[in-house]
PDB file of C-alpha atoms in Angstrom:
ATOM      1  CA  UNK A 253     127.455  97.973 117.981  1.00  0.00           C
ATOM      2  CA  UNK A 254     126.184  99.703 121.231  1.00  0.00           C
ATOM      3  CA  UNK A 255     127.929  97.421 124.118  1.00  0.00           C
ATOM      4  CA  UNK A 256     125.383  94.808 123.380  1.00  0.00           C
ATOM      5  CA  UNK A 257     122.494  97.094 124.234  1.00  0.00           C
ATOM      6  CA  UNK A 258     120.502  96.638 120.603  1.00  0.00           C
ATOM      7  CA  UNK A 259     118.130  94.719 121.742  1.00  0.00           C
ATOM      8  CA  UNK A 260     117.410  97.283 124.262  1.00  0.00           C
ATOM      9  CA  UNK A 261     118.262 100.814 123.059  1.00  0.00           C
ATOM     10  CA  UNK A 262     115.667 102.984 120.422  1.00  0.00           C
ATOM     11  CA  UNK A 263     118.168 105.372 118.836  1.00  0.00           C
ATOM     12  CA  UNK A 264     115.740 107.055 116.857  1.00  0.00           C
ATOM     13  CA  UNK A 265     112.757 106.942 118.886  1.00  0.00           C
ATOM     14  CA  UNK A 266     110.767 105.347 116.182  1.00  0.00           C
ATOM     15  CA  UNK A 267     109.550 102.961 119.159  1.00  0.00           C
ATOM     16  CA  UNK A 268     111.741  99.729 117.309  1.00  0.00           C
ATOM     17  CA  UNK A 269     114.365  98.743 118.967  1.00  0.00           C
ATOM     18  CA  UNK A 270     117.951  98.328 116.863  1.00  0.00           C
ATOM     19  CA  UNK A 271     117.944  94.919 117.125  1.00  0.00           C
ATOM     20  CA  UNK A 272     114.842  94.780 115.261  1.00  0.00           C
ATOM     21  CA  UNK A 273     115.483  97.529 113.080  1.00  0.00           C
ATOM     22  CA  UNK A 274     118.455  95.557 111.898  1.00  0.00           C
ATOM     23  CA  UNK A 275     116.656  92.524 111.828  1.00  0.00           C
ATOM     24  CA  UNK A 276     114.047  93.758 109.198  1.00  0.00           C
ATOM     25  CA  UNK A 277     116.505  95.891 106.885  1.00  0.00           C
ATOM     26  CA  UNK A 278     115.430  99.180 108.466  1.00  0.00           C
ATOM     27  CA  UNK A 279     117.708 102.106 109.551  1.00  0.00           C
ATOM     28  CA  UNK A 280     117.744 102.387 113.191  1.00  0.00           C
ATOM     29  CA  UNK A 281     118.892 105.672 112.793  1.00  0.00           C
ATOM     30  CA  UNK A 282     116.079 107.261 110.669  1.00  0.00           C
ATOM     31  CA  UNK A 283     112.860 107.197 112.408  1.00  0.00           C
ATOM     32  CA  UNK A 284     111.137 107.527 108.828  1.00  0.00           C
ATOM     33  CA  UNK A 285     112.184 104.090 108.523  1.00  0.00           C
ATOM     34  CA  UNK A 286     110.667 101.145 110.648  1.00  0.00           C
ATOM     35  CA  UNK A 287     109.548  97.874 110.197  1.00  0.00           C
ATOM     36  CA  UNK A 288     105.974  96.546 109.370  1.00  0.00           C
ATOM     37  CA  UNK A 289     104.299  93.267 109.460  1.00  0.00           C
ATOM     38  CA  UNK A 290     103.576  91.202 106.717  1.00  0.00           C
ATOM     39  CA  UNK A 291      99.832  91.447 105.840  1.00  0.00           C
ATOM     40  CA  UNK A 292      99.673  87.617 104.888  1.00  0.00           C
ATOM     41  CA  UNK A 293     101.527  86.384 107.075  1.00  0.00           C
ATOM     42  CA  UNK A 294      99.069  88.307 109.973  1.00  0.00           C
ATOM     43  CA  UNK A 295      95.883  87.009 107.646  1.00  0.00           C
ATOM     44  CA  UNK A 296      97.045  83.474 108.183  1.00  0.00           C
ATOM     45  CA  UNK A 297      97.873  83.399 111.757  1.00  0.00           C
ATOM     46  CA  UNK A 298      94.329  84.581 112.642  1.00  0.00           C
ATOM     47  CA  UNK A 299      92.545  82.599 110.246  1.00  0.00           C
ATOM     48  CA  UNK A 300      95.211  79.585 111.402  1.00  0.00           C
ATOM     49  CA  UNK A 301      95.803  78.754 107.890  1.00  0.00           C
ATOM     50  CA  UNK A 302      97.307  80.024 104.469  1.00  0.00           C
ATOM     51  CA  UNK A 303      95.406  82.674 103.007  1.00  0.00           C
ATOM     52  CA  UNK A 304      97.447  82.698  99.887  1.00  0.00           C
ATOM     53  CA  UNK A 305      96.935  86.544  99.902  1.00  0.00           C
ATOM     54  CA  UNK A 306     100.016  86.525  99.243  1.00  0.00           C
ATOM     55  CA  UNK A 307     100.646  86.568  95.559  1.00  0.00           C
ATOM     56  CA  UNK A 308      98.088  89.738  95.845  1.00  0.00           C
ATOM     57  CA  UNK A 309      99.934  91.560  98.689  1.00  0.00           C
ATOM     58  CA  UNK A 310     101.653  93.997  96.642  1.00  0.00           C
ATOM     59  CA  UNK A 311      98.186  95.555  95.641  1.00  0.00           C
ATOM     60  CA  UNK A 312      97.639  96.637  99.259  1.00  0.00           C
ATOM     61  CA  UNK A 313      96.325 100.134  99.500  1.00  0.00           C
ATOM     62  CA  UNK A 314      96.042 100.489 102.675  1.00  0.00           C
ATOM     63  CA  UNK A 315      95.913  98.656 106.183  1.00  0.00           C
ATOM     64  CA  UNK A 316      95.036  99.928 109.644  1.00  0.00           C
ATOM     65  CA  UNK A 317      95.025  97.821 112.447  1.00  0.00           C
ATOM     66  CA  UNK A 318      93.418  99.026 115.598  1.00  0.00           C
ATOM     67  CA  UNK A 319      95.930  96.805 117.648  1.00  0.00           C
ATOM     68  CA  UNK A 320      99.059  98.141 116.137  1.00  0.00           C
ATOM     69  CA  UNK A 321      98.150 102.297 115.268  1.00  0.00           C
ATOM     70  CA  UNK A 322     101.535 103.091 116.223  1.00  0.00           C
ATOM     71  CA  UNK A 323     103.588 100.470 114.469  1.00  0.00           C
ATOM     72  CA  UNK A 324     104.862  99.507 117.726  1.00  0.00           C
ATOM     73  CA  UNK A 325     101.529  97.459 118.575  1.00  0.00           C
ATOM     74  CA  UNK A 326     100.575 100.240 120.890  1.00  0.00           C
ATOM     75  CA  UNK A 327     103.105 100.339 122.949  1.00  0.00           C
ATOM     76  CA  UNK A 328     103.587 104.167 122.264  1.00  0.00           C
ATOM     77  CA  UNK A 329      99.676 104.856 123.511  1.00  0.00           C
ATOM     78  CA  UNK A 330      97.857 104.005 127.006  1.00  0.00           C
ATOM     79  CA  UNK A 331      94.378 102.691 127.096  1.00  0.00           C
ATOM     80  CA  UNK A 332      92.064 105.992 126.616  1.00  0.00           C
ATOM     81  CA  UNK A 333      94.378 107.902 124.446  1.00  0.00           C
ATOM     82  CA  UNK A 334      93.470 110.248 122.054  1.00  0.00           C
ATOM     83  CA  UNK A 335      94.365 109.123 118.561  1.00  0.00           C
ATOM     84  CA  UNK A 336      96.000 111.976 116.075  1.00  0.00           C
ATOM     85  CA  UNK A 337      97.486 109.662 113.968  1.00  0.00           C
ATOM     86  CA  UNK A 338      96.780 106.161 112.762  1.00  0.00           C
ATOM     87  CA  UNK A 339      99.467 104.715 110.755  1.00  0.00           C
ATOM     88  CA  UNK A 340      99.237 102.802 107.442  1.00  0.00           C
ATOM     89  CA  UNK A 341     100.642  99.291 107.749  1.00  0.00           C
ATOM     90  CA  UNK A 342     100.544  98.936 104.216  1.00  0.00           C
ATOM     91  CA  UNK A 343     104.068 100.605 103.535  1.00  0.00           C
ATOM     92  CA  UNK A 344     102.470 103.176 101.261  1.00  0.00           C
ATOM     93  CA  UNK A 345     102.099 106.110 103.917  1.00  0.00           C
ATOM     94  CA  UNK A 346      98.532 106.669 103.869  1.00  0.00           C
ATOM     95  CA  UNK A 347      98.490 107.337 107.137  1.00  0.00           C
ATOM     96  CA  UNK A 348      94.712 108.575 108.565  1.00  0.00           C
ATOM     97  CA  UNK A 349      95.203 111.699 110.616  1.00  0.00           C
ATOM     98  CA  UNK A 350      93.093 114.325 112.938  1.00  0.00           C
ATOM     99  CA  UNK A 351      94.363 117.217 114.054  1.00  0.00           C
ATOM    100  CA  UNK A 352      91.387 118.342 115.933  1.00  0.00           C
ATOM    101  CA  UNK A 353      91.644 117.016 119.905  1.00  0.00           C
ATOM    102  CA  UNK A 354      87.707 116.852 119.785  1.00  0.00           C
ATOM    103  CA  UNK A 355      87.065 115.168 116.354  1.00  0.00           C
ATOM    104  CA  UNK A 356      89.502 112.453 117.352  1.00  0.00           C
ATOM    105  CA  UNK A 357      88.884 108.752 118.395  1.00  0.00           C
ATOM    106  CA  UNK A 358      90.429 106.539 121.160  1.00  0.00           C
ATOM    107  CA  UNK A 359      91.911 103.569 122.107  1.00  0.00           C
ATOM    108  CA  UNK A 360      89.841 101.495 124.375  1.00  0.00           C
ATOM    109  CA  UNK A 361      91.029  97.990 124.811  1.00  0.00           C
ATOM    110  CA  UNK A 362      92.784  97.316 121.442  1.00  0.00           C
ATOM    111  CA  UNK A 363      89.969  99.103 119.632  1.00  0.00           C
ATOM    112  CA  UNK A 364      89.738 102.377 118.437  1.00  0.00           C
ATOM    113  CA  UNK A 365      86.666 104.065 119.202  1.00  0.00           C
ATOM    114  CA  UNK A 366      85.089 107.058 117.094  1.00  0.00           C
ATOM    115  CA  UNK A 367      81.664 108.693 118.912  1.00  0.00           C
ATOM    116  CA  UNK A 368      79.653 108.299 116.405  1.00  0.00           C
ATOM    117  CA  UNK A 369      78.989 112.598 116.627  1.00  0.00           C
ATOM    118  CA  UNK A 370      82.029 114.395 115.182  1.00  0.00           C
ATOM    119  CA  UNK A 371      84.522 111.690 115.580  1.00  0.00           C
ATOM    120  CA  UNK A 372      86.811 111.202 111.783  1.00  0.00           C
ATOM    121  CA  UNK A 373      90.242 111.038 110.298  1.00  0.00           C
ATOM    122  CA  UNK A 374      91.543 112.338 107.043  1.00  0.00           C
ATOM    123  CA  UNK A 375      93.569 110.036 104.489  1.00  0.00           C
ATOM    124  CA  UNK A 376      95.584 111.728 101.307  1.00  0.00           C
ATOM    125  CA  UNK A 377      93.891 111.917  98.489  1.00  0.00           C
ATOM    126  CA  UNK A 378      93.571 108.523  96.245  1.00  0.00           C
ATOM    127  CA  UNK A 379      93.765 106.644  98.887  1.00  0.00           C
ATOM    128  CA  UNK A 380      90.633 105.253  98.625  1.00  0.00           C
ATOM    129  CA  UNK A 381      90.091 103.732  95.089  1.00  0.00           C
ATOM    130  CA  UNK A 382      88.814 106.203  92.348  1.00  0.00           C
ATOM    131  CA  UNK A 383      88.423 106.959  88.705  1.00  0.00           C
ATOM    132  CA  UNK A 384      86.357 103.176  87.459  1.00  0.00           C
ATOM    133  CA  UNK A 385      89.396 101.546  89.278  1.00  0.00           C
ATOM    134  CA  UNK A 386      88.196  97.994  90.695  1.00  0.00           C
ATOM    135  CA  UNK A 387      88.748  97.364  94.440  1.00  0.00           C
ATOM    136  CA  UNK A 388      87.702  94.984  97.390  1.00  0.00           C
ATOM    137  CA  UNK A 389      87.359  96.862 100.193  1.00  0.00           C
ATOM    138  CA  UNK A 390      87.111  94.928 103.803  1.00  0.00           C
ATOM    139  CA  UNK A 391      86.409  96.235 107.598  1.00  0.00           C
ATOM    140  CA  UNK A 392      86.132  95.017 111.062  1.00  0.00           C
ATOM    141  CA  UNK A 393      83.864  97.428 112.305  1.00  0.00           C
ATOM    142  CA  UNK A 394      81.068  97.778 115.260  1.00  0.00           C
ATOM    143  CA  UNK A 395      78.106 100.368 115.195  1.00  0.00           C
ATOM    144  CA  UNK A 396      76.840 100.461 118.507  1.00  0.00           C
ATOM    145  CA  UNK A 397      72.966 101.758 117.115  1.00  0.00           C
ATOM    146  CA  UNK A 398      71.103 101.717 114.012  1.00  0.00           C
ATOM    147  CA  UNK A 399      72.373 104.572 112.139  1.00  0.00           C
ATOM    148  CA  UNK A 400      73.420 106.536 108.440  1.00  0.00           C
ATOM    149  CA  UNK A 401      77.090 106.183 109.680  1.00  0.00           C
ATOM    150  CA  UNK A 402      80.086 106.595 107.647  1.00  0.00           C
ATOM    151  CA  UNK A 403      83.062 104.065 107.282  1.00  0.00           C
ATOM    152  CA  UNK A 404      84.594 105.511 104.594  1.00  0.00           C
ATOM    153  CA  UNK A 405      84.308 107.898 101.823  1.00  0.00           C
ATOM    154  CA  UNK A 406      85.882 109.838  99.130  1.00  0.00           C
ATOM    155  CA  UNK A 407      85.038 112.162  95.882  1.00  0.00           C
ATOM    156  CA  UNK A 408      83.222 115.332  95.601  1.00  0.00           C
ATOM    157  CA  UNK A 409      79.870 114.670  97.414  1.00  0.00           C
ATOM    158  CA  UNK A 410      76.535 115.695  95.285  1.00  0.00           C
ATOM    159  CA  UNK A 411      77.188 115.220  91.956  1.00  0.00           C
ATOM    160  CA  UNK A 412      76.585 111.816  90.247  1.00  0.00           C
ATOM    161  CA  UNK A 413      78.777 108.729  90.087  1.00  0.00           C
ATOM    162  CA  UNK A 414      82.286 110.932  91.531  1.00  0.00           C
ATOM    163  CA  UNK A 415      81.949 109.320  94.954  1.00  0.00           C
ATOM    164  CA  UNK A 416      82.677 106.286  96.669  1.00  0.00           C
ATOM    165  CA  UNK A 417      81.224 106.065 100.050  1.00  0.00           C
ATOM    166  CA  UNK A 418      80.916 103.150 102.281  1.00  0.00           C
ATOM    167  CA  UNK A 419      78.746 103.610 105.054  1.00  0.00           C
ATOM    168  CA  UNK A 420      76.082 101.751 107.348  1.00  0.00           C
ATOM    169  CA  UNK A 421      72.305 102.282 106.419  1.00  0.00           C
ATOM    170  CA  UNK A 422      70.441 101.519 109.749  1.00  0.00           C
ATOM    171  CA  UNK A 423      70.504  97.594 109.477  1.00  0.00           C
ATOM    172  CA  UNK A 424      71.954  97.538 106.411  1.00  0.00           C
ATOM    173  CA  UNK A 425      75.431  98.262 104.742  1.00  0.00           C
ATOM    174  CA  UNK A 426      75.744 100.743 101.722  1.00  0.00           C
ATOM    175  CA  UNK A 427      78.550 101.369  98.693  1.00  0.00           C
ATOM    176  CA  UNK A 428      77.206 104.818  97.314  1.00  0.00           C
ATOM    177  CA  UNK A 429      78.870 106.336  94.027  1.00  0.00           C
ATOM    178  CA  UNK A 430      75.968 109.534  94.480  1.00  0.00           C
ATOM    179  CA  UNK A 431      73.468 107.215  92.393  1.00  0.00           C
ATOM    180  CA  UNK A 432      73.948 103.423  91.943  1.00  0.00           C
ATOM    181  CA  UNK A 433      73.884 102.481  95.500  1.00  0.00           C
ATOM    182  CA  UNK A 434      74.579  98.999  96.465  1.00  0.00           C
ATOM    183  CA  UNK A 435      72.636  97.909  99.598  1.00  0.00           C
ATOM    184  CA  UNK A 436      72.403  94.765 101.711  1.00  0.00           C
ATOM    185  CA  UNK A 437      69.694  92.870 102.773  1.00  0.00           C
ATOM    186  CA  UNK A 438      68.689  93.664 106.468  1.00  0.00           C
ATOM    187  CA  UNK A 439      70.427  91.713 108.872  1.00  0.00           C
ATOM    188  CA  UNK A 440      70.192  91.631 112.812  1.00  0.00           C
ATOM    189  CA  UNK A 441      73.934  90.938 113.068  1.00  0.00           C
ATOM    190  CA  UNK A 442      74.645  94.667 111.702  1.00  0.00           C
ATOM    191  CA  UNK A 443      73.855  96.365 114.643  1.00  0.00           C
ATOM    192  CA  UNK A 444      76.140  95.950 118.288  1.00  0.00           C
ATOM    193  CA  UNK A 445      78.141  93.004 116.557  1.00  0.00           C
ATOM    194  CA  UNK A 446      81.759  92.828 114.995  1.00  0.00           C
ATOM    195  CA  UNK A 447      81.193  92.097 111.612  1.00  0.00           C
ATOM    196  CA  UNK A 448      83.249  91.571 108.542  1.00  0.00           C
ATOM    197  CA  UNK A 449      81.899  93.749 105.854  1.00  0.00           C
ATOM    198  CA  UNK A 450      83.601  93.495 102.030  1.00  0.00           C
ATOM    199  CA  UNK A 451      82.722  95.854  99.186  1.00  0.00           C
ATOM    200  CA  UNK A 452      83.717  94.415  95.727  1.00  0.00           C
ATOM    201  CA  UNK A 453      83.503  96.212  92.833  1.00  0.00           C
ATOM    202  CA  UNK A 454      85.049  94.632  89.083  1.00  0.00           C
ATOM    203  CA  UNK A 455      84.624  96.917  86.097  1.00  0.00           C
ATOM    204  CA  UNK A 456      83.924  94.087  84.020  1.00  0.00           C
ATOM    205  CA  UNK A 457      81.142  92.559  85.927  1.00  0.00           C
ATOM    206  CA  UNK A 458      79.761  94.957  88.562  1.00  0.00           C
ATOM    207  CA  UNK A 459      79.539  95.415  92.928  1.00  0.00           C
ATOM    208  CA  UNK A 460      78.523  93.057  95.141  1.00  0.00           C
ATOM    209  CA  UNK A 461      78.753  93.526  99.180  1.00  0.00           C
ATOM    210  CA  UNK A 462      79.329  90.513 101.524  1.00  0.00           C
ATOM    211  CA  UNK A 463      78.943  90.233 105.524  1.00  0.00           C
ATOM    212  CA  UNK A 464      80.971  87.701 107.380  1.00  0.00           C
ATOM    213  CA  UNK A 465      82.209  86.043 104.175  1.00  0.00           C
ATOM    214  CA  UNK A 466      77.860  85.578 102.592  1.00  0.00           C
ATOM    215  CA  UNK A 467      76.581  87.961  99.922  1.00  0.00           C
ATOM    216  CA  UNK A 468      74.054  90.178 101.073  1.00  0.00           C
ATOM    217  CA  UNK A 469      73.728  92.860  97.982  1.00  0.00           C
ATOM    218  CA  UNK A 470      69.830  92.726  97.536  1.00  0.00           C
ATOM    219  CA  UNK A 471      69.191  95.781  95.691  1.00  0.00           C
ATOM    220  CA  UNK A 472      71.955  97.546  92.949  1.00  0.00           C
ATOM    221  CA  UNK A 473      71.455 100.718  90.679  1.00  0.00           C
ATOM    222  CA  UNK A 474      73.131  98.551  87.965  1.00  0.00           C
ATOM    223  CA  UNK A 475      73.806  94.536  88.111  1.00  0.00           C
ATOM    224  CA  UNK A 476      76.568  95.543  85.558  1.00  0.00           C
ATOM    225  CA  UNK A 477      79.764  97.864  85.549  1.00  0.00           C
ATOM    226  CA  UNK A 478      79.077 101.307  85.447  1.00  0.00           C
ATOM    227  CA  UNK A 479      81.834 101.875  82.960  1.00  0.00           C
ATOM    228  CA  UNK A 480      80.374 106.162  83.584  1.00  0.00           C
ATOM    229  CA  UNK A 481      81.621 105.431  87.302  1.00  0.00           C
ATOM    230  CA  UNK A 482      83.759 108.661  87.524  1.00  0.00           C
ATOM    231  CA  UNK A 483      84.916 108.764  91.145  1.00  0.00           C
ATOM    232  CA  UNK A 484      87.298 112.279  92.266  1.00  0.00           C
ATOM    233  CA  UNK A 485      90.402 111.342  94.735  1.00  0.00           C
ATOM    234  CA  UNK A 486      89.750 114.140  96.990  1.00  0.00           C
ATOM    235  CA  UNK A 487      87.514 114.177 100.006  1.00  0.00           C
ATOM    236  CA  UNK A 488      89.112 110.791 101.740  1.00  0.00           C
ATOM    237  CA  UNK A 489      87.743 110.225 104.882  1.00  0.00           C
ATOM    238  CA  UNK A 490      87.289 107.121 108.002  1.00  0.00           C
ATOM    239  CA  UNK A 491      84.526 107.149 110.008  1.00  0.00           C
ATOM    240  CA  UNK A 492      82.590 109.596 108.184  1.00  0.00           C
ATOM    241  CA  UNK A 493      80.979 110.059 104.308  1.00  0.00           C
ATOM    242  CA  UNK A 494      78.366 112.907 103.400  1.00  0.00           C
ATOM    243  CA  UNK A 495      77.564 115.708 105.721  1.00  0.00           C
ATOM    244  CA  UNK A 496      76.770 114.418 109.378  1.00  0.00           C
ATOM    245  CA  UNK A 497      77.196 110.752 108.284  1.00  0.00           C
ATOM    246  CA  UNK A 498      79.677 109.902 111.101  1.00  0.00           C
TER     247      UNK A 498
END
């Protein structure tokens, strides 16, 4: 014990104190180590009641939370910071990186901003789902115009059914493959809102995208699985999918 000073002291700088190190199981030696939240348990305190996500938790991919990028819920980062690193809250250290000072995003009151010009971060490859793997994939995202704007994206761009992009198509939202696009119906609430957008695809019974919680998928390249769905792992990307789609 350190004189009573756990609750206080950070011996590996991992921005956790010891006490709470040692409270979740962690080392508070090894800053490699440190503890996360518990994705349902977050779920049902903003939604105020259980989510029951958790007897699915363990097929979390990935999680980024814009109030908690550091693990520490910000407390490592000022208001207007650069972001080079946005960790994975998900435990599986998919962290979303940018190396370049000019192609990275900010914090700006809990949010993190990306310009919308050259603004993206890199994630390691398979992070986002590939191959005819089924997924649900859900944001919290604001575009500030009507645009062609990526939210994510992976594969090898240009040849047919080995992407998976996710992107905004002017007041619309998109899941791309390169062919078989899945598109919403137009919807006011798209552009300069927070919306909730969720990208479901089941290779049993096909995509389907849904906005604040309503299906909105008006148009599909096929109602069914596309069992020829061949997705690559490489090319993961936030904030941006083909080309200049940022």
């Amino acid at each position: 014990k350190k004189w009573g000073l756990e609750a206080t002291v950070d011996s590996d700088g991992d921005g956790h104190t010891d006490d709470a190190e040692e409270t979740a199981g962690t080392s508070a030696i090894d800053a490699s180590e440190f503890p996360l939240p518990d994705f349902s348990d977050e779920v049902d305190a903003q939604i105020g009641e259980a989510s029951g996500l958790d007897t699915i938790e363990s097929n979390l991919s990935l999680w980024l939370d814009a109030s908690n990028i550091d693990t520490a819920s910000n407390a490592t980062l000022s208001d207007g910071d650069a972001i080079s690193t946005w960790k994975d809250l998900s435990g599986n250290g998919k962290d979303a990186v940018q190396s370049t000072v000019s192609n990275q995003p900010i914090l700006s009151n809990q949010k993190t901003v990306f310009d919308g010009s050259n603004d993206f971060m890199t994630l390691p490859d398979g992070t986002i789902p590939y191959g005819n793997s089924s997924y649900t994939v859900t944001v919290l995202v604001k575009a500030n115009i009507s645009h062609s704007g990526g939210i994510l994206g992976s594969g090898t761009y240009e040849v047919e059914n080995q992407v998976n992009a996710f992107r905004f198509s002017d007041d619309r939202i998109r899941n791309y493959w390169w062919s078989n696009d899945v598109i919403s119906v137009s919807s006011d609430d798209i552009i300069n809102n927070y919306i909730i957008a969720t990208f479901r695809y089941d290779n049993q019974s096909g995509r389907s995208i849904y906005l604040n919680g309503n299906q909105l998928d008006s148009w599909r390249g096929t109602y069914d699985a596309n069992t020829n769905r061949s997705s690559t792992s490489i090319n993961n990307t936030l904030a941006k999918t083909f080309g200049n789609e940022y």
